Amino acid sequence: MEETVRQLMIRKFGRVIDLEALQTLSVNTTLEELKIKKLRKELSNAKEMKMWEEKIAQMRWELMMKTKEHTKKLHQMNDLCIEKKKLDSRLNTLQNQQQGNAFQGPRKADIVAKEKVTELIQVQAERILALKEEIALLRKKGGLILPPIHP
């Protein structure tokens, strides 16, 4: 049988072919297809990884910018709270001073009223003095002196 195979090989191919060597040299198409498919998948995965890494870098940048913005706003809010505290303190001080002045207001009114009463007393004292002089003059002349009429 080996001799017939050898003769057939010579007729068909023109020489004897080593079938074992041919099998090791022949390409396994399924294996090659799987290798190509694997390379394509690796390339696709690499592209997707690159896209995700870029997206992550972009998100980190946006996060950093938002963090800076919010930090700036927190500092502004802190400054406003400090200013509000100062203004509240100043307002309380001014209100306390005005309350103190509120008690001084009637004192000023009391002073004015006291001055008016003093003037009235002085005018009445002058009138009493004038009336006393008139009474004394009338006594010297011998006139009749009537008691004062009260209204």
XYZ file of C-alpha atoms in Angstrom:
151
model
C 0.000 0.000 0.000
C 2.769 2.377 0.767
C 4.176 1.786 -2.665
C 0.888 2.694 -4.334
C 0.614 5.871 -2.328
C 4.154 6.761 -3.289
C 3.508 6.207 -6.988
C 0.283 8.205 -6.861
C 2.130 11.074 -5.217
C 4.799 11.027 -7.923
C 2.173 11.021 -10.685
C 0.074 13.701 -9.127
C 2.700 16.001 -7.595
C 5.846 14.928 -9.398
C 7.608 13.827 -6.216
C 7.039 12.180 -2.840
C 5.484 14.475 -0.301
C 6.030 14.123 3.424
C 2.487 14.308 4.781
C 3.564 14.730 8.404
C 5.685 17.772 7.541
C 2.834 19.140 5.452
C 0.433 18.918 8.390
C 2.794 20.836 10.698
C 3.361 23.506 8.070
C -0.227 23.856 7.063
C -2.126 26.731 8.578
C -4.916 25.981 10.935
C -7.526 28.392 9.553
C -9.742 28.254 12.621
C -6.796 29.159 14.823
C -5.772 31.970 12.503
C -9.332 33.310 12.404
C -9.512 33.247 16.190
C -6.157 35.062 16.414
C -7.422 37.771 14.030
C -10.670 38.022 15.963
C -8.662 38.311 19.200
C -6.481 41.088 17.754
C -9.551 42.984 16.549
C -11.182 42.636 19.969
C -7.987 43.812 21.707
C -7.845 46.831 19.370
C -11.513 47.597 20.031
C -10.966 47.245 23.780
C -7.886 49.483 23.647
C -9.889 52.171 21.812
C -12.705 51.897 24.341
C -10.233 52.054 27.252
C -8.643 55.168 25.755
C -12.088 56.753 25.345
C -12.985 55.964 28.979
C -9.628 57.266 30.234
C -10.215 60.530 28.340
C -13.743 60.719 29.754
C -12.404 60.122 33.281
C -9.763 62.821 32.793
C -12.459 65.231 31.569
C -14.701 64.413 34.542
C -11.783 64.903 36.960
C -11.095 68.301 35.372
C -14.766 69.304 35.692
C -14.833 68.065 39.300
C -11.741 70.119 40.098
C -13.264 73.244 38.502
C -16.573 72.758 40.369
C -14.664 72.221 43.610
C -12.725 75.469 43.054
C -15.953 77.305 42.230
C -17.737 75.980 45.316
C -14.714 76.747 47.498
C -14.741 80.325 46.191
C -18.467 80.580 46.951
C -17.900 79.191 50.455
C -15.228 81.833 51.067
C -17.624 84.527 49.839
C -20.364 83.152 52.074
C -17.961 83.130 55.025
C -16.997 86.761 54.310
C -20.665 87.724 54.121
C -21.403 85.953 57.410
C -18.527 87.798 59.095
C -19.777 91.105 57.666
C -23.326 90.287 58.812
C -22.039 89.538 62.298
C -20.208 92.900 62.387
C -23.290 94.734 61.125
C -25.523 92.987 63.685
C -23.106 93.943 66.436
C -22.993 97.536 65.228
C -26.808 97.638 64.963
C -27.154 96.322 68.519
C -24.699 98.948 69.742
C -26.602 101.724 67.975
C -29.948 100.454 69.301
C -28.560 100.335 72.829
C -27.299 103.909 72.457
C -30.679 105.039 71.150
C -32.421 103.346 74.059
C -30.117 105.278 76.371
C -30.959 108.422 74.439
C -34.644 107.562 74.707
C -34.340 107.993 78.467
C -32.397 111.196 77.952
C -35.120 112.570 75.660
C -37.656 113.037 78.489
C -34.876 114.517 80.606
C -34.411 117.197 77.974
C -38.168 117.700 77.930
C -38.094 117.835 81.732
C -35.378 120.472 81.567
C -37.423 122.547 79.123
C -40.567 122.136 81.271
C -38.565 123.051 84.377
C -37.300 126.203 82.664
C -40.880 127.139 81.691
C -42.102 126.542 85.255
C -39.184 128.582 86.594
C -40.085 131.462 84.276
C -43.734 131.214 85.347
C -42.734 131.243 89.009
C -40.514 134.243 88.425
C -43.335 136.094 86.618
C -45.747 135.211 89.435
C -43.187 136.281 92.054
C -42.819 139.630 90.297
C -46.610 140.006 90.166
C -46.893 139.107 93.877
C -44.242 141.671 94.685
C -46.073 144.290 92.615
C -49.355 143.459 94.363
C -47.663 143.674 97.793
C -46.333 147.094 96.908
C -49.774 148.166 95.754
C -51.302 146.853 99.008
C -48.681 148.679 101.045
C -49.363 151.905 99.116
C -53.104 151.608 99.608
C -52.665 151.065 103.374
C -50.676 154.198 103.667
C -53.438 156.156 101.941
C -56.061 154.615 104.190
C -57.946 152.789 101.542
C -60.099 149.736 101.911
C -58.373 146.489 101.070
C -60.594 143.626 99.889
C -59.524 139.997 99.867
C -58.515 138.652 96.436
C -61.214 137.116 94.263
C -60.473 133.555 93.164
C -61.721 132.581 89.736
